[in-house]
Amino acid sequence: MTSRDEILITTTELASLIAGDAPVTVLDVRWRLDRPDGRDDYETGHIPGAVYVDLETELSDHSVTGRGRHPLPSGDVLQTAARRWGLRDDVPVVVYDDWNRAGSARAWWVLRAAGITGVRILDGGLSAWVAAGEELSKGAESPAAGDVTLAHTDLHSGALATLTADEVATFTDSGVLVDARAPERFRGEVEPVDPVAGHIPGAGNAPSTATLGDDGTFRDADELRELFASAGADGSAPVGVYCGSGVTAAVDLVALKVAGVDAALFPGSWSQWSADPANPVATGPA
């Protein structure tokens, strides 16, 4: 079973890594639904040495059609970007964000799916770093070019499991589908982004924000197991996760991993599913 320490890193541990002699790559993945470009915030203040990563252009490929609002990037393009960020083979990577672990979880999933190991998320994000009294740097960093080589160029068949829309259509016959969106979006009461409100029939709801405590750190494994069990995902059957466009679903995937449950991502998520009028839509509670 994967331990929490293999997925997450504390501010104390990160500060020690940065101050130490061994190299570490730190990536700032600030993104939020209402403010997807976090570069200005990054330049105002970031963890020393951190390089800004643009989720919209570097962790997504908007040239791809029919796969939702945040299609996965190709491995070839991702490798070029990763080398620009300074990623090197066998050098640990720490990713962080400032909003509900969405950006860092997306980066963690994408990099792990590409075959990069040793990737961890700063537990609690930037606010935990600031709360610990650690310093921030301003401006932009200019790292030396990296040399990382990705093992997988197609993230849909990479190191982490994914689901296609066709597979999702029959997934609940033998598995458990988890929707990571807010409860009111799941129930179809509101839909601020996509043209159709509701959820995929048969899915349960485990909001990504519910995986975090008040301080923004991930809840402990027992609490997470209880949360996902309430959505039907207790690990006894295969688990698939989706959200609006495949970003915040990664938060649930990280939380499931902390809880000891492996799960597959439906990358296109609701934005892909709801775009096809042939796909059924459910509303109301699970």
mmCIF file of N, CA, C and O in Angstrom, residues 219-256:
data_model
loop_
_atom_site.group_PDB
_atom_site.id
_atom_site.type_symbol
_atom_site.label_atom_id
_atom_site.label_comp_id
_atom_site.label_asym_id
_atom_site.label_seq_id
_atom_site.Cartn_x
_atom_site.Cartn_y
_atom_site.Cartn_z
ATOM 1 N N ARG A 219 -7.202 15.019 4.608
ATOM 2 C CA ARG A 219 -7.646 14.335 5.824
ATOM 3 C C ARG A 219 -6.882 13.021 5.988
ATOM 4 O O ARG A 219 -6.243 12.536 5.054
ATOM 5 N N ASP A 220 -6.945 12.444 7.173
ATOM 6 C CA ASP A 220 -6.211 11.194 7.382
ATOM 7 C C ASP A 220 -6.902 10.047 6.648
ATOM 8 O O ASP A 220 -8.039 10.166 6.201
ATOM 9 N N ALA A 221 -6.189 8.952 6.528
ATOM 10 C CA ALA A 221 -6.653 7.835 5.701
ATOM 11 C C ALA A 221 -8.003 7.286 6.142
ATOM 12 O O ALA A 221 -8.859 6.972 5.306
ATOM 13 N N ASP A 222 -8.217 7.183 7.455
ATOM 14 C CA ASP A 222 -9.490 6.646 7.941
ATOM 15 C C ASP A 222 -10.662 7.555 7.557
ATOM 16 O O ASP A 222 -11.726 7.082 7.148
ATOM 17 N N GLU A 223 -10.474 8.863 7.696
ATOM 18 C CA GLU A 223 -11.534 9.806 7.322
ATOM 19 C C GLU A 223 -11.813 9.742 5.825
ATOM 20 O O GLU A 223 -12.975 9.819 5.397
ATOM 21 N N LEU A 224 -10.759 9.599 5.041
ATOM 22 C CA LEU A 224 -10.941 9.527 3.592
ATOM 23 C C LEU A 224 -11.641 8.239 3.189
ATOM 24 O O LEU A 224 -12.514 8.247 2.311
ATOM 25 N N ARG A 225 -11.294 7.139 3.841
ATOM 26 C CA ARG A 225 -11.974 5.881 3.537
ATOM 27 C C ARG A 225 -13.465 5.993 3.851
ATOM 28 O O ARG A 225 -14.312 5.486 3.104
ATOM 29 N N GLU A 226 -13.798 6.675 4.944
ATOM 30 C CA GLU A 226 -15.203 6.869 5.310
ATOM 31 C C GLU A 226 -15.915 7.723 4.268
ATOM 32 O O GLU A 226 -17.058 7.434 3.880
ATOM 33 N N LEU A 227 -15.258 8.799 3.818
ATOM 34 C CA LEU A 227 -15.848 9.671 2.808
ATOM 35 C C LEU A 227 -16.162 8.903 1.536
ATOM 36 O O LEU A 227 -17.281 8.979 0.996
ATOM 37 N N PHE A 228 -15.191 8.158 1.037
ATOM 38 C CA PHE A 228 -15.397 7.456 -0.233
ATOM 39 C C PHE A 228 -16.330 6.269 -0.092
ATOM 40 O O PHE A 228 -17.048 5.925 -1.037
ATOM 41 N N ALA A 229 -16.344 5.642 1.088
ATOM 42 C CA ALA A 229 -17.289 4.549 1.313
ATOM 43 C C ALA A 229 -18.717 5.067 1.234
ATOM 44 O O ALA A 229 -19.629 4.367 0.763
ATOM 45 N N SER A 230 -18.939 6.310 1.667
ATOM 46 C CA SER A 230 -20.279 6.889 1.587
ATOM 47 C C SER A 230 -20.714 7.108 0.143
ATOM 48 O O SER A 230 -21.908 7.212 -0.145
ATOM 49 N N ALA A 231 -19.747 7.162 -0.766
ATOM 50 C CA ALA A 231 -20.049 7.276 -2.196
ATOM 51 C C ALA A 231 -20.009 5.921 -2.878
ATOM 52 O O ALA A 231 -20.113 5.834 -4.108
ATOM 53 N N GLY A 232 -19.828 4.854 -2.085
ATOM 54 C CA GLY A 232 -19.808 3.494 -2.619
ATOM 55 C C GLY A 232 -18.440 2.978 -2.976
ATOM 56 O O GLY A 232 -18.285 1.828 -3.399
ATOM 57 N N ALA A 233 -17.406 3.817 -2.803
ATOM 58 C CA ALA A 233 -16.051 3.424 -3.211
ATOM 59 C C ALA A 233 -15.247 2.985 -1.994
ATOM 60 O O ALA A 233 -14.466 3.756 -1.431
ATOM 61 N N ASP A 234 -15.430 1.742 -1.596
ATOM 62 C CA ASP A 234 -14.691 1.219 -0.445
ATOM 63 C C ASP A 234 -13.512 0.352 -0.866
ATOM 64 O O ASP A 234 -12.843 -0.246 -0.012
ATOM 65 N N GLY A 235 -13.241 0.302 -2.175
ATOM 66 C CA GLY A 235 -12.107 -0.472 -2.663
ATOM 67 C C GLY A 235 -12.426 -1.906 -2.981
ATOM 68 O O GLY A 235 -11.565 -2.650 -3.468
ATOM 69 N N SER A 236 -13.668 -2.334 -2.719
ATOM 70 C CA SER A 236 -14.038 -3.725 -2.992
ATOM 71 C C SER A 236 -14.355 -3.956 -4.465
ATOM 72 O O SER A 236 -14.443 -5.099 -4.915
ATOM 73 N N ALA A 237 -14.554 -2.872 -5.209
ATOM 74 C CA ALA A 237 -14.827 -2.948 -6.645
ATOM 75 C C ALA A 237 -14.002 -1.872 -7.332
ATOM 76 O O ALA A 237 -13.552 -0.915 -6.690
ATOM 77 N N PRO A 238 -13.748 -2.005 -8.633
ATOM 78 C CA PRO A 238 -12.985 -0.971 -9.349
ATOM 79 C C PRO A 238 -13.621 0.402 -9.179
ATOM 80 O O PRO A 238 -14.847 0.533 -9.114
ATOM 81 N N VAL A 239 -12.780 1.423 -9.095
ATOM 82 C CA VAL A 239 -13.253 2.790 -8.879
ATOM 83 C C VAL A 239 -12.818 3.677 -10.039
ATOM 84 O O VAL A 239 -11.662 3.633 -10.469
ATOM 85 N N GLY A 240 -13.752 4.495 -10.536
ATOM 86 C CA GLY A 240 -13.453 5.505 -11.543
ATOM 87 C C GLY A 240 -13.874 6.855 -11.006
ATOM 88 O O GLY A 240 -14.828 6.952 -10.223
ATOM 89 N N VAL A 241 -13.164 7.902 -11.395
ATOM 90 C CA VAL A 241 -13.444 9.240 -10.864
ATOM 91 C C VAL A 241 -13.557 10.234 -12.012
ATOM 92 O O VAL A 241 -12.783 10.189 -12.973
ATOM 93 N N TYR A 242 -14.519 11.154 -11.889
ATOM 94 C CA TYR A 242 -14.628 12.256 -12.845
ATOM 95 C C TYR A 242 -15.044 13.512 -12.106
ATOM 96 O O TYR A 242 -15.413 13.482 -10.921
ATOM 97 N N CYS A 243 -14.963 14.640 -12.789
ATOM 98 C CA CYS A 243 -15.403 15.926 -12.219
ATOM 99 C C CYS A 243 -16.001 16.731 -13.362
ATOM 100 O O CYS A 243 -16.699 16.182 -14.204
ATOM 101 N N GLY A 244 -15.735 18.030 -13.401
ATOM 102 C CA GLY A 244 -16.235 18.839 -14.505
ATOM 103 C C GLY A 244 -15.430 18.647 -15.765
ATOM 104 O O GLY A 244 -15.977 18.421 -16.851
ATOM 105 N N SER A 245 -14.095 18.713 -15.633
ATOM 106 C CA SER A 245 -13.248 18.600 -16.827
ATOM 107 C C SER A 245 -11.972 17.821 -16.589
ATOM 108 O O SER A 245 -11.030 17.911 -17.363
ATOM 109 N N GLY A 246 -11.907 17.045 -15.506
ATOM 110 C CA GLY A 246 -10.744 16.198 -15.264
ATOM 111 C C GLY A 246 -9.680 16.811 -14.385
ATOM 112 O O GLY A 246 -8.627 16.202 -14.189
ATOM 113 N N VAL A 247 -9.918 18.012 -13.840
ATOM 114 C CA VAL A 247 -8.920 18.665 -12.995
ATOM 115 C C VAL A 247 -9.132 18.303 -11.524
ATOM 116 O O VAL A 247 -8.280 17.668 -10.901
ATOM 117 N N THR A 248 -10.275 18.700 -10.946
ATOM 118 C CA THR A 248 -10.475 18.425 -9.523
ATOM 119 C C THR A 248 -10.691 16.942 -9.232
ATOM 120 O O THR A 248 -10.539 16.512 -8.081
ATOM 121 N N ALA A 249 -11.006 16.156 -10.261
ATOM 122 C CA ALA A 249 -11.071 14.705 -10.061
ATOM 123 C C ALA A 249 -9.732 14.173 -9.570
ATOM 124 O O ALA A 249 -9.678 13.192 -8.818
ATOM 125 N N ALA A 250 -8.645 14.827 -9.983
ATOM 126 C CA ALA A 250 -7.319 14.395 -9.557
ATOM 127 C C ALA A 250 -7.147 14.541 -8.052
ATOM 128 O O ALA A 250 -6.389 13.793 -7.432
ATOM 129 N N VAL A 251 -7.842 15.510 -7.440
ATOM 130 C CA VAL A 251 -7.783 15.654 -5.984
ATOM 131 C C VAL A 251 -8.371 14.411 -5.323
ATOM 132 O O VAL A 251 -7.796 13.858 -4.377
ATOM 133 N N ASP A 252 -9.519 13.959 -5.826
ATOM 134 C CA ASP A 252 -10.110 12.717 -5.302
ATOM 135 C C ASP A 252 -9.179 11.528 -5.526
ATOM 136 O O ASP A 252 -9.066 10.644 -4.665
ATOM 137 N N LEU A 253 -8.525 11.498 -6.683
ATOM 138 C CA LEU A 253 -7.622 10.386 -6.975
ATOM 139 C C LEU A 253 -6.453 10.357 -5.996
ATOM 140 O O LEU A 253 -6.028 9.286 -5.542
ATOM 141 N N VAL A 254 -5.919 11.542 -5.665
ATOM 142 C CA VAL A 254 -4.849 11.620 -4.666
ATOM 143 C C VAL A 254 -5.368 11.155 -3.311
ATOM 144 O O VAL A 254 -4.724 10.365 -2.613
ATOM 145 N N ALA A 255 -6.555 11.637 -2.925
ATOM 146 C CA ALA A 255 -7.132 11.258 -1.642
ATOM 147 C C ALA A 255 -7.400 9.753 -1.568
ATOM 148 O O ALA A 255 -7.165 9.118 -0.532
ATOM 149 N N LEU A 256 -7.899 9.181 -2.655
ATOM 150 C CA LEU A 256 -8.111 7.736 -2.699
ATOM 151 C C LEU A 256 -6.791 6.993 -2.521
ATOM 152 O O LEU A 256 -6.727 5.977 -1.813
#
